Amino acid sequence: MQKWSGTFGARTTADEVVAGLDLSGQLVIVTGANSGIGFHTARSLASVGARVIFACRDSDAGATAVERTLAAHPGAIAGVGVLDLGSRQSIHDFAEWIDADSIDTVICNAGLFGGPYQEVDGALERTVGVCHVGHFLLVKALLPKLLDQGGGRVVMVSSESHRSPRNLDFDRLPLTAAQYSGFVAYGQAKLCNVLFASELQRRYGAEGLTACSLHPGSMIPTNIARSLRLGGLMMKLLSPFTKSLSAGASTSIVCATHPHPGEIAGRYFSDCQPKPASAEAQDAAVATRLWERTEEWVAV
């Protein structure tokens, strides 16, 4: 494993990471880019020349985010792509809609937490269905374009919540209504994100793909807890003690732009630095089993 040469830290902002970069000619997709960390990730990358697709479920919210980006950075290249990660048809349509032969980076940022039990396509519990299975299907659909010029990057926005529950419980996944707990579903989904990135690296690293995962920061005031009645209030109360949204986006940007892919390949990051993931997240056998099980879920 190569030595890490990064110099950024916990309070580094997204704009500080991109300062001095020129990403002209690169195509970057950011899921969930209409607000929060996703918005600042997409905006900052667009500010230094990348063509950025704001992949959003709500086209109006996405358009507003693009307008904010263009107002802040005249001349930036940004657009909206409609993407509902809970809909297999939407994922297929989005992948077909991409008007480019190659893609440089996909940042899988979209996520959700809490709320009552709900299902998405395939009769899958919504949290794992969106955070993991939706991104699994998206990345697989985009793989030919990611590999077109010798390999792009896939950045999975996970969380330190991947450590709890400690293990991936294949006997309970996908969770049923009777088994459902918002915290369990979120923890399992975030563990899936780390494992998926690791397995992507093992399967496609030889073809030039670089995949990694990260923790953006704890309790950053995003709208991820929009399904919880008190979620927004809780985030606001905690905001003076947490990272800013821009600082929360910085680790995603480090992973997307670091000049030495070998230093980020297959690794887990926090505060813009590599950090050991949980023992379960580092288990190659579990990652392979998750990939195979996910293939079974999407085949139904």
PDB file of C-alpha atoms in Angstrom:
ATOM      1  CA  MET A   1       0.000   0.000   0.000  1.00  0.00           C
ATOM      2  CA  GLN A   2       1.364   3.400  -0.952  1.00  0.00           C
ATOM      3  CA  LYS A   3       2.103   6.017   1.675  1.00  0.00           C
ATOM      4  CA  TRP A   4      -0.573   8.665   2.051  1.00  0.00           C
ATOM      5  CA  SER A   5       0.573  12.130   1.084  1.00  0.00           C
ATOM      6  CA  GLY A   6      -2.535  14.167   1.876  1.00  0.00           C
ATOM      7  CA  THR A   7      -2.235  17.414   3.862  1.00  0.00           C
ATOM      8  CA  PHE A   8      -5.890  18.260   4.562  1.00  0.00           C
ATOM      9  CA  GLY A   9      -7.761  17.682   7.806  1.00  0.00           C
ATOM     10  CA  ALA A  10     -11.022  17.825   9.742  1.00  0.00           C
ATOM     11  CA  ARG A  11     -11.743  21.526   9.200  1.00  0.00           C
ATOM     12  CA  THR A  12     -10.603  21.751   5.597  1.00  0.00           C
ATOM     13  CA  THR A  13     -13.365  23.121   3.372  1.00  0.00           C
ATOM     14  CA  ALA A  14     -14.372  21.911  -0.054  1.00  0.00           C
ATOM     15  CA  ASP A  15     -13.067  25.084  -1.686  1.00  0.00           C
ATOM     16  CA  GLU A  16      -9.702  24.689   0.033  1.00  0.00           C
ATOM     17  CA  VAL A  17      -9.359  21.197  -1.421  1.00  0.00           C
ATOM     18  CA  VAL A  18     -10.036  22.332  -4.988  1.00  0.00           C
ATOM     19  CA  ALA A  19      -7.934  25.507  -4.785  1.00  0.00           C
ATOM     20  CA  GLY A  20      -5.457  25.482  -7.636  1.00  0.00           C
ATOM     21  CA  LEU A  21      -7.016  22.502  -9.425  1.00  0.00           C
ATOM     22  CA  ASP A  22      -8.135  22.494 -13.050  1.00  0.00           C
ATOM     23  CA  LEU A  23     -10.658  19.747 -13.787  1.00  0.00           C
ATOM     24  CA  SER A  24     -11.557  20.981 -17.260  1.00  0.00           C
ATOM     25  CA  GLY A  25     -12.693  18.146 -19.478  1.00  0.00           C
ATOM     26  CA  GLN A  26     -13.698  15.868 -16.610  1.00  0.00           C
ATOM     27  CA  LEU A  27     -17.249  14.570 -16.214  1.00  0.00           C
ATOM     28  CA  VAL A  28     -18.365  14.055 -12.633  1.00  0.00           C
ATOM     29  CA  ILE A  29     -21.702  12.728 -11.372  1.00  0.00           C
ATOM     30  CA  VAL A  30     -22.808  13.501  -7.810  1.00  0.00           C
ATOM     31  CA  THR A  31     -25.939  11.800  -6.484  1.00  0.00           C
ATOM     32  CA  GLY A  32     -28.074  13.760  -4.051  1.00  0.00           C
ATOM     33  CA  ALA A  33     -26.436  17.011  -5.162  1.00  0.00           C
ATOM     34  CA  ASN A  34     -29.447  19.248  -4.613  1.00  0.00           C
ATOM     35  CA  SER A  35     -28.614  19.996  -0.962  1.00  0.00           C
ATOM     36  CA  GLY A  36     -26.237  19.502   1.938  1.00  0.00           C
ATOM     37  CA  ILE A  37     -22.873  17.833   1.471  1.00  0.00           C
ATOM     38  CA  GLY A  38     -23.778  16.716  -2.035  1.00  0.00           C
ATOM     39  CA  PHE A  39     -24.441  20.282  -3.143  1.00  0.00           C
ATOM     40  CA  HIS A  40     -21.127  21.576  -1.832  1.00  0.00           C
ATOM     41  CA  THR A  41     -19.314  18.630  -3.392  1.00  0.00           C
ATOM     42  CA  ALA A  42     -20.861  19.290  -6.798  1.00  0.00           C
ATOM     43  CA  ARG A  43     -20.532  23.075  -6.588  1.00  0.00           C
ATOM     44  CA  SER A  44     -16.860  22.982  -5.644  1.00  0.00           C
ATOM     45  CA  LEU A  45     -15.957  20.545  -8.422  1.00  0.00           C
ATOM     46  CA  ALA A  46     -17.846  22.654 -10.962  1.00  0.00           C
ATOM     47  CA  SER A  47     -16.012  25.760  -9.738  1.00  0.00           C
ATOM     48  CA  VAL A  48     -12.705  24.403 -11.071  1.00  0.00           C
ATOM     49  CA  GLY A  49     -13.843  23.328 -14.509  1.00  0.00           C
ATOM     50  CA  ALA A  50     -15.421  19.896 -14.171  1.00  0.00           C
ATOM     51  CA  ARG A  51     -18.661  19.256 -15.978  1.00  0.00           C
ATOM     52  CA  VAL A  52     -20.879  18.176 -13.079  1.00  0.00           C
ATOM     53  CA  ILE A  53     -24.195  16.370 -13.305  1.00  0.00           C
ATOM     54  CA  PHE A  54     -26.367  16.988 -10.273  1.00  0.00           C
ATOM     55  CA  ALA A  55     -28.157  13.617 -10.061  1.00  0.00           C
ATOM     56  CA  CYS A  56     -31.324  14.337  -8.096  1.00  0.00           C
ATOM     57  CA  ARG A  57     -34.696  12.738  -7.557  1.00  0.00           C
ATOM     58  CA  ASP A  58     -36.436  16.128  -7.541  1.00  0.00           C
ATOM     59  CA  SER A  59     -35.709  17.937 -10.804  1.00  0.00           C
ATOM     60  CA  ASP A  60     -36.866  21.314  -9.443  1.00  0.00           C
ATOM     61  CA  ALA A  61     -34.582  21.068  -6.407  1.00  0.00           C
ATOM     62  CA  GLY A  62     -31.765  20.003  -8.695  1.00  0.00           C
ATOM     63  CA  ALA A  63     -32.361  22.938 -11.010  1.00  0.00           C
ATOM     64  CA  THR A  64     -32.273  25.337  -8.056  1.00  0.00           C
ATOM     65  CA  ALA A  65     -28.949  23.837  -6.928  1.00  0.00           C
ATOM     66  CA  VAL A  66     -27.512  24.267 -10.419  1.00  0.00           C
ATOM     67  CA  GLU A  67     -28.721  27.880 -10.538  1.00  0.00           C
ATOM     68  CA  ARG A  68     -26.997  28.569  -7.201  1.00  0.00           C
ATOM     69  CA  THR A  69     -23.801  27.028  -8.553  1.00  0.00           C
ATOM     70  CA  LEU A  70     -23.839  29.053 -11.764  1.00  0.00           C
ATOM     71  CA  ALA A  71     -24.567  32.246  -9.833  1.00  0.00           C
ATOM     72  CA  ALA A  72     -21.591  31.615  -7.550  1.00  0.00           C
ATOM     73  CA  HIS A  73     -19.305  30.432 -10.346  1.00  0.00           C
ATOM     74  CA  PRO A  74     -20.147  32.048 -13.703  1.00  0.00           C
ATOM     75  CA  GLY A  75     -18.935  29.894 -16.539  1.00  0.00           C
ATOM     76  CA  ALA A  76     -19.227  26.658 -14.600  1.00  0.00           C
ATOM     77  CA  ILE A  77     -20.636  23.663 -16.478  1.00  0.00           C
ATOM     78  CA  ALA A  78     -23.421  22.037 -14.506  1.00  0.00           C
ATOM     79  CA  GLY A  79     -26.712  20.341 -15.256  1.00  0.00           C
ATOM     80  CA  VAL A  80     -29.444  18.253 -13.688  1.00  0.00           C
ATOM     81  CA  GLY A  81     -30.046  14.571 -14.276  1.00  0.00           C
ATOM     82  CA  VAL A  82     -33.213  13.051 -12.822  1.00  0.00           C
ATOM     83  CA  LEU A  83     -32.327  10.011 -10.725  1.00  0.00           C
ATOM     84  CA  ASP A  84     -34.472   8.136  -8.211  1.00  0.00           C
ATOM     85  CA  LEU A  85     -32.251   5.502  -6.606  1.00  0.00           C
ATOM     86  CA  GLY A  86     -35.322   3.634  -5.409  1.00  0.00           C
ATOM     87  CA  SER A  87     -36.521   3.055  -8.964  1.00  0.00           C
ATOM     88  CA  ARG A  88     -34.763   0.606 -11.260  1.00  0.00           C
ATOM     89  CA  GLN A  89     -36.372   2.214 -14.288  1.00  0.00           C
ATOM     90  CA  SER A  90     -35.117   5.643 -13.224  1.00  0.00           C
ATOM     91  CA  ILE A  91     -31.581   4.302 -12.771  1.00  0.00           C
ATOM     92  CA  HIS A  92     -31.699   2.698 -16.218  1.00  0.00           C
ATOM     93  CA  ASP A  93     -33.066   5.859 -17.819  1.00  0.00           C
ATOM     94  CA  PHE A  94     -30.445   8.038 -16.130  1.00  0.00           C
ATOM     95  CA  ALA A  95     -27.593   5.830 -17.326  1.00  0.00           C
ATOM     96  CA  GLU A  96     -28.976   5.866 -20.874  1.00  0.00           C
ATOM     97  CA  TRP A  97     -29.382   9.651 -20.720  1.00  0.00           C
ATOM     98  CA  ILE A  98     -25.675  10.362 -20.072  1.00  0.00           C
ATOM     99  CA  ASP A  99     -24.448  11.930 -23.311  1.00  0.00           C
ATOM    100  CA  ALA A 100     -20.772  11.036 -23.025  1.00  0.00           C
ATOM    101  CA  ASP A 101     -18.591   8.092 -23.968  1.00  0.00           C
ATOM    102  CA  SER A 102     -16.666   8.211 -20.706  1.00  0.00           C
ATOM    103  CA  ILE A 103     -17.184   9.276 -17.086  1.00  0.00           C
ATOM    104  CA  ASP A 104     -14.322  10.315 -14.828  1.00  0.00           C
ATOM    105  CA  THR A 105     -15.940  10.124 -11.394  1.00  0.00           C
ATOM    106  CA  VAL A 106     -19.174   9.012  -9.741  1.00  0.00           C
ATOM    107  CA  ILE A 107     -19.684  10.252  -6.190  1.00  0.00           C
ATOM    108  CA  CYS A 108     -22.386   8.153  -4.519  1.00  0.00           C
ATOM    109  CA  ASN A 109     -23.513  10.708  -1.972  1.00  0.00           C
ATOM    110  CA  ALA A 110     -27.303  10.354  -1.775  1.00  0.00           C
ATOM    111  CA  GLY A 111     -28.707   8.732   1.340  1.00  0.00           C
ATOM    112  CA  LEU A 112     -31.505   8.717   3.878  1.00  0.00           C
ATOM    113  CA  PHE A 113     -32.072   7.770   7.482  1.00  0.00           C
ATOM    114  CA  GLY A 114     -35.024   6.943   9.671  1.00  0.00           C
ATOM    115  CA  GLY A 115     -38.734   7.214   9.207  1.00  0.00           C
ATOM    116  CA  PRO A 116     -41.242   4.372   9.071  1.00  0.00           C
ATOM    117  CA  TYR A 117     -40.623   1.139   7.220  1.00  0.00           C
ATOM    118  CA  GLN A 118     -40.961   1.599   3.460  1.00  0.00           C
ATOM    119  CA  GLU A 119     -39.973  -0.414   0.411  1.00  0.00           C
ATOM    120  CA  VAL A 120     -38.473   0.453  -2.969  1.00  0.00           C
ATOM    121  CA  ASP A 121     -38.370  -1.535  -6.212  1.00  0.00           C
ATOM    122  CA  GLY A 122     -37.719  -5.193  -5.621  1.00  0.00           C
ATOM    123  CA  ALA A 123     -39.607  -5.168  -2.316  1.00  0.00           C
ATOM    124  CA  LEU A 124     -36.420  -4.031  -0.567  1.00  0.00           C
ATOM    125  CA  GLU A 125     -36.368  -1.996   2.633  1.00  0.00           C
ATOM    126  CA  ARG A 126     -35.870   1.612   1.576  1.00  0.00           C
ATOM    127  CA  THR A 127     -32.661   2.556   3.447  1.00  0.00           C
ATOM    128  CA  VAL A 128     -30.552  -0.319   2.148  1.00  0.00           C
ATOM    129  CA  GLY A 129     -32.499  -0.205  -1.115  1.00  0.00           C
ATOM    130  CA  VAL A 130     -31.522   3.404  -1.836  1.00  0.00           C
ATOM    131  CA  CYS A 131     -28.141   3.771  -0.118  1.00  0.00           C
ATOM    132  CA  HIS A 132     -26.684   0.465  -1.277  1.00  0.00           C
ATOM    133  CA  VAL A 133     -28.743  -1.324  -3.938  1.00  0.00           C
ATOM    134  CA  GLY A 134     -29.586   1.839  -5.888  1.00  0.00           C
ATOM    135  CA  HIS A 135     -25.940   2.866  -6.030  1.00  0.00           C
ATOM    136  CA  PHE A 136     -24.918  -0.715  -6.857  1.00  0.00           C
ATOM    137  CA  LEU A 137     -27.221  -0.679  -9.885  1.00  0.00           C
ATOM    138  CA  LEU A 138     -26.121   2.815 -10.889  1.00  0.00           C
ATOM    139  CA  VAL A 139     -22.406   2.049 -10.785  1.00  0.00           C
ATOM    140  CA  LYS A 140     -22.850  -1.230 -12.655  1.00  0.00           C
ATOM    141  CA  ALA A 141     -24.842   0.587 -15.353  1.00  0.00           C
ATOM    142  CA  LEU A 142     -22.105   3.220 -15.676  1.00  0.00           C
ATOM    143  CA  LEU A 143     -19.134   0.836 -15.533  1.00  0.00           C
ATOM    144  CA  PRO A 144     -18.550   0.746 -19.308  1.00  0.00           C
ATOM    145  CA  LYS A 145     -18.207   4.531 -19.353  1.00  0.00           C
ATOM    146  CA  LEU A 146     -16.096   4.567 -16.198  1.00  0.00           C
ATOM    147  CA  LEU A 147     -13.709   2.043 -17.740  1.00  0.00           C
ATOM    148  CA  ASP A 148     -13.721   3.632 -21.209  1.00  0.00           C
ATOM    149  CA  GLN A 149     -10.474   5.564 -20.841  1.00  0.00           C
ATOM    150  CA  GLY A 150      -8.604   3.203 -18.575  1.00  0.00           C
ATOM    151  CA  GLY A 151     -10.644   3.605 -15.441  1.00  0.00           C
ATOM    152  CA  GLY A 152     -12.547   6.262 -13.543  1.00  0.00           C
ATOM    153  CA  ARG A 153     -13.309   6.688  -9.854  1.00  0.00           C
ATOM    154  CA  VAL A 154     -16.195   5.650  -7.641  1.00  0.00           C
ATOM    155  CA  VAL A 155     -16.479   7.411  -4.285  1.00  0.00           C
ATOM    156  CA  MET A 156     -18.934   5.929  -1.772  1.00  0.00           C
ATOM    157  CA  VAL A 157     -20.115   8.298   0.957  1.00  0.00           C
ATOM    158  CA  SER A 158     -20.506   5.969   3.925  1.00  0.00           C
ATOM    159  CA  SER A 159     -20.400   6.799   7.652  1.00  0.00           C
ATOM    160  CA  GLU A 160     -18.849   5.788  10.935  1.00  0.00           C
ATOM    161  CA  SER A 161     -22.276   4.252  11.497  1.00  0.00           C
ATOM    162  CA  HIS A 162     -20.968   1.334   9.436  1.00  0.00           C
ATOM    163  CA  ARG A 163     -19.513   0.049  12.727  1.00  0.00           C
ATOM    164  CA  SER A 164     -22.924  -0.590  14.294  1.00  0.00           C
ATOM    165  CA  PRO A 165     -24.266  -3.230  14.052  1.00  0.00           C
ATOM    166  CA  ARG A 166     -20.802  -4.772  14.019  1.00  0.00           C
ATOM    167  CA  ASN A 167     -21.569  -7.434  11.411  1.00  0.00           C
ATOM    168  CA  LEU A 168     -23.591  -7.587   8.221  1.00  0.00           C
ATOM    169  CA  ASP A 169     -26.531  -9.816   9.098  1.00  0.00           C
ATOM    170  CA  PHE A 170     -27.307 -11.659   5.875  1.00  0.00           C
ATOM    171  CA  ASP A 171     -30.063 -13.607   7.623  1.00  0.00           C
ATOM    172  CA  ARG A 172     -31.982 -10.355   8.206  1.00  0.00           C
ATOM    173  CA  LEU A 173     -31.215  -8.516   4.986  1.00  0.00           C
ATOM    174  CA  PRO A 174     -33.240  -7.130   3.434  1.00  0.00           C
ATOM    175  CA  LEU A 175     -35.021  -6.130   6.638  1.00  0.00           C
ATOM    176  CA  THR A 176     -38.721  -6.875   6.877  1.00  0.00           C
ATOM    177  CA  ALA A 177     -41.284  -4.598   8.491  1.00  0.00           C
ATOM    178  CA  ALA A 178     -41.228  -6.756  11.618  1.00  0.00           C
ATOM    179  CA  GLN A 179     -37.427  -6.534  11.876  1.00  0.00           C
ATOM    180  CA  TYR A 180     -37.082  -2.889  10.941  1.00  0.00           C
ATOM    181  CA  SER A 181     -35.109  -0.373  12.981  1.00  0.00           C
ATOM    182  CA  GLY A 182     -34.005   2.902  11.453  1.00  0.00           C
ATOM    183  CA  PHE A 183     -30.627   2.763  13.186  1.00  0.00           C
ATOM    184  CA  VAL A 184     -29.993  -0.850  12.194  1.00  0.00           C
ATOM    185  CA  ALA A 185     -31.022  -0.213   8.594  1.00  0.00           C
ATOM    186  CA  TYR A 186     -28.756   2.823   8.329  1.00  0.00           C
ATOM    187  CA  GLY A 187     -25.776   1.082   9.925  1.00  0.00           C
ATOM    188  CA  GLN A 188     -26.148  -1.918   7.642  1.00  0.00           C
ATOM    189  CA  ALA A 189     -26.532   0.328   4.570  1.00  0.00           C
ATOM    190  CA  LYS A 190     -23.375   2.255   5.421  1.00  0.00           C
ATOM    191  CA  LEU A 191     -21.472  -0.987   5.993  1.00  0.00           C
ATOM    192  CA  CYS A 192     -22.662  -2.108   2.565  1.00  0.00           C
ATOM    193  CA  ASN A 193     -21.202   1.106   1.094  1.00  0.00           C
ATOM    194  CA  VAL A 194     -17.715   0.350   2.429  1.00  0.00           C
ATOM    195  CA  LEU A 195     -17.873  -3.297   1.377  1.00  0.00           C
ATOM    196  CA  PHE A 196     -19.137  -2.382  -2.085  1.00  0.00           C
ATOM    197  CA  ALA A 197     -16.255   0.034  -2.650  1.00  0.00           C
ATOM    198  CA  SER A 198     -13.753  -2.611  -1.556  1.00  0.00           C
ATOM    199  CA  GLU A 199     -15.248  -5.253  -3.833  1.00  0.00           C
ATOM    200  CA  LEU A 200     -15.365  -2.828  -6.766  1.00  0.00           C
ATOM    201  CA  GLN A 201     -11.666  -2.229  -6.295  1.00  0.00           C
ATOM    202  CA  ARG A 202     -10.894  -5.953  -6.195  1.00  0.00           C
ATOM    203  CA  ARG A 203     -12.986  -6.741  -9.254  1.00  0.00           C
ATOM    204  CA  TYR A 204     -12.083  -3.803 -11.491  1.00  0.00           C
ATOM    205  CA  GLY A 205      -8.881  -2.306 -10.124  1.00  0.00           C
ATOM    206  CA  ALA A 206      -6.833  -4.157 -12.727  1.00  0.00           C
ATOM    207  CA  GLU A 207      -8.870  -2.368 -15.416  1.00  0.00           C
ATOM    208  CA  GLY A 208      -7.975   1.006 -13.942  1.00  0.00           C
ATOM    209  CA  LEU A 209     -11.001   1.671 -11.728  1.00  0.00           C
ATOM    210  CA  THR A 210     -10.358   3.362  -8.385  1.00  0.00           C
ATOM    211  CA  ALA A 211     -12.978   2.922  -5.660  1.00  0.00           C
ATOM    212  CA  CYS A 212     -12.974   4.102  -2.057  1.00  0.00           C
ATOM    213  CA  SER A 213     -15.357   5.034   0.754  1.00  0.00           C
ATOM    214  CA  LEU A 214     -15.517   7.707   3.417  1.00  0.00           C
ATOM    215  CA  HIS A 215     -17.109   9.223   6.493  1.00  0.00           C
ATOM    216  CA  PRO A 216     -17.998  12.904   5.862  1.00  0.00           C
ATOM    217  CA  GLY A 217     -18.435  13.835   9.536  1.00  0.00           C
ATOM    218  CA  SER A 218     -20.875  13.229  12.351  1.00  0.00           C
ATOM    219  CA  MET A 219     -24.226  15.008  12.729  1.00  0.00           C
ATOM    220  CA  ILE A 220     -23.526  17.591  10.026  1.00  0.00           C
ATOM    221  CA  PRO A 221     -26.720  19.642   9.509  1.00  0.00           C
ATOM    222  CA  THR A 222     -27.910  18.004   6.277  1.00  0.00           C
ATOM    223  CA  ASN A 223     -31.430  16.866   5.395  1.00  0.00           C
ATOM    224  CA  ILE A 224     -30.556  13.157   5.598  1.00  0.00           C
ATOM    225  CA  ALA A 225     -32.867  12.830   8.603  1.00  0.00           C
ATOM    226  CA  ARG A 226     -35.766  14.390   6.705  1.00  0.00           C
ATOM    227  CA  SER A 227     -37.895  11.327   7.455  1.00  0.00           C
ATOM    228  CA  LEU A 228     -37.667  11.984  11.194  1.00  0.00           C
ATOM    229  CA  ARG A 229     -40.130  14.473  12.681  1.00  0.00           C
ATOM    230  CA  LEU A 230     -37.483  16.041  14.907  1.00  0.00           C
ATOM    231  CA  GLY A 231     -34.549  15.388  12.594  1.00  0.00           C
ATOM    232  CA  GLY A 232     -34.249  18.921  11.232  1.00  0.00           C
ATOM    233  CA  LEU A 233     -34.458  20.491  14.687  1.00  0.00           C
ATOM    234  CA  MET A 234     -31.834  18.107  16.047  1.00  0.00           C
ATOM    235  CA  MET A 235     -29.450  18.928  13.200  1.00  0.00           C
ATOM    236  CA  LYS A 236     -29.864  22.675  13.777  1.00  0.00           C
ATOM    237  CA  LEU A 237     -29.210  22.364  17.493  1.00  0.00           C
ATOM    238  CA  LEU A 238     -26.035  20.398  16.873  1.00  0.00           C
ATOM    239  CA  SER A 239     -24.732  22.551  14.021  1.00  0.00           C
ATOM    240  CA  PRO A 240     -22.518  24.844  16.200  1.00  0.00           C
ATOM    241  CA  PHE A 241     -20.584  21.772  17.333  1.00  0.00           C
ATOM    242  CA  THR A 242     -20.130  19.980  14.000  1.00  0.00           C
ATOM    243  CA  LYS A 243     -18.412  20.538  10.685  1.00  0.00           C
ATOM    244  CA  SER A 244     -19.846  22.961   8.193  1.00  0.00           C
ATOM    245  CA  LEU A 245     -21.447  21.480   5.099  1.00  0.00           C
ATOM    246  CA  SER A 246     -18.445  22.568   3.052  1.00  0.00           C
ATOM    247  CA  ALA A 247     -16.054  20.822   5.452  1.00  0.00           C
ATOM    248  CA  GLY A 248     -18.302  17.773   5.282  1.00  0.00           C
ATOM    249  CA  ALA A 249     -17.859  17.712   1.510  1.00  0.00           C
ATOM    250  CA  SER A 250     -14.082  18.001   1.627  1.00  0.00           C
ATOM    251  CA  THR A 251     -13.307  14.309   2.125  1.00  0.00           C
ATOM    252  CA  SER A 252     -15.430  13.384  -0.892  1.00  0.00           C
ATOM    253  CA  ILE A 253     -13.482  15.884  -2.961  1.00  0.00           C
ATOM    254  CA  VAL A 254     -10.119  14.621  -1.717  1.00  0.00           C
ATOM    255  CA  CYS A 255     -11.122  11.125  -2.809  1.00  0.00           C
ATOM    256  CA  ALA A 256     -12.360  12.387  -6.177  1.00  0.00           C
ATOM    257  CA  THR A 257      -9.326  14.531  -7.021  1.00  0.00           C
ATOM    258  CA  HIS A 258      -6.283  13.082  -5.250  1.00  0.00           C
ATOM    259  CA  PRO A 259      -3.535  12.943  -7.898  1.00  0.00           C
ATOM    260  CA  HIS A 260      -2.291   9.466  -6.957  1.00  0.00           C
ATOM    261  CA  PRO A 261      -5.117   6.901  -7.349  1.00  0.00           C
ATOM    262  CA  GLY A 262      -3.039   4.162  -5.771  1.00  0.00           C
ATOM    263  CA  GLU A 263      -3.102   6.047  -2.479  1.00  0.00           C
ATOM    264  CA  ILE A 264      -6.891   5.975  -2.232  1.00  0.00           C
ATOM    265  CA  ALA A 265      -7.754   2.683  -3.955  1.00  0.00           C
ATOM    266  CA  GLY A 266      -9.898   0.462  -1.765  1.00  0.00           C
ATOM    267  CA  ARG A 267      -9.378   2.584   1.333  1.00  0.00           C
ATOM    268  CA  TYR A 268     -11.700   4.266   3.835  1.00  0.00           C
ATOM    269  CA  PHE A 269     -11.309   7.954   4.719  1.00  0.00           C
ATOM    270  CA  SER A 270     -12.367  10.374   7.434  1.00  0.00           C
ATOM    271  CA  ASP A 271     -11.361  14.018   7.907  1.00  0.00           C
ATOM    272  CA  CYS A 272      -9.583  13.904   4.525  1.00  0.00           C
ATOM    273  CA  GLN A 273      -7.222  11.191   5.791  1.00  0.00           C
ATOM    274  CA  PRO A 274      -7.169   7.379   5.505  1.00  0.00           C
ATOM    275  CA  LYS A 275      -8.600   5.564   8.512  1.00  0.00           C
ATOM    276  CA  PRO A 276      -9.089   1.856   9.243  1.00  0.00           C
ATOM    277  CA  ALA A 277     -12.662   0.739   8.585  1.00  0.00           C
ATOM    278  CA  SER A 278     -14.251  -1.841  10.871  1.00  0.00           C
ATOM    279  CA  ALA A 279     -12.990  -5.429  10.821  1.00  0.00           C
ATOM    280  CA  GLU A 280     -16.197  -6.528   9.084  1.00  0.00           C
ATOM    281  CA  ALA A 281     -15.809  -3.815   6.451  1.00  0.00           C
ATOM    282  CA  GLN A 282     -12.303  -5.077   5.684  1.00  0.00           C
ATOM    283  CA  ASP A 283     -13.360  -8.712   5.289  1.00  0.00           C
ATOM    284  CA  ALA A 284     -13.002  -9.620   1.608  1.00  0.00           C
ATOM    285  CA  ALA A 285     -15.180 -12.713   2.011  1.00  0.00           C
ATOM    286  CA  VAL A 286     -18.042 -10.596   3.376  1.00  0.00           C
ATOM    287  CA  ALA A 287     -17.648  -8.101   0.526  1.00  0.00           C
ATOM    288  CA  THR A 288     -17.806 -10.875  -2.063  1.00  0.00           C
ATOM    289  CA  ARG A 289     -20.827 -12.416  -0.390  1.00  0.00           C
ATOM    290  CA  LEU A 290     -22.590  -9.033  -0.327  1.00  0.00           C
ATOM    291  CA  TRP A 291     -21.953  -8.534  -4.046  1.00  0.00           C
ATOM    292  CA  GLU A 292     -23.368 -11.962  -4.844  1.00  0.00           C
ATOM    293  CA  ARG A 293     -26.359 -11.462  -2.546  1.00  0.00           C
ATOM    294  CA  THR A 294     -27.073  -8.044  -4.075  1.00  0.00           C
ATOM    295  CA  GLU A 295     -27.033  -9.633  -7.517  1.00  0.00           C
ATOM    296  CA  GLU A 296     -29.688 -12.035  -6.237  1.00  0.00           C
ATOM    297  CA  TRP A 297     -31.800  -9.198  -4.852  1.00  0.00           C
ATOM    298  CA  VAL A 298     -31.780  -7.248  -8.109  1.00  0.00           C
ATOM    299  CA  ALA A 299     -32.524 -10.362 -10.153  1.00  0.00           C
ATOM    300  CA  VAL A 300     -35.875 -10.825  -8.419  1.00  0.00           C
TER     301      VAL A 300
END
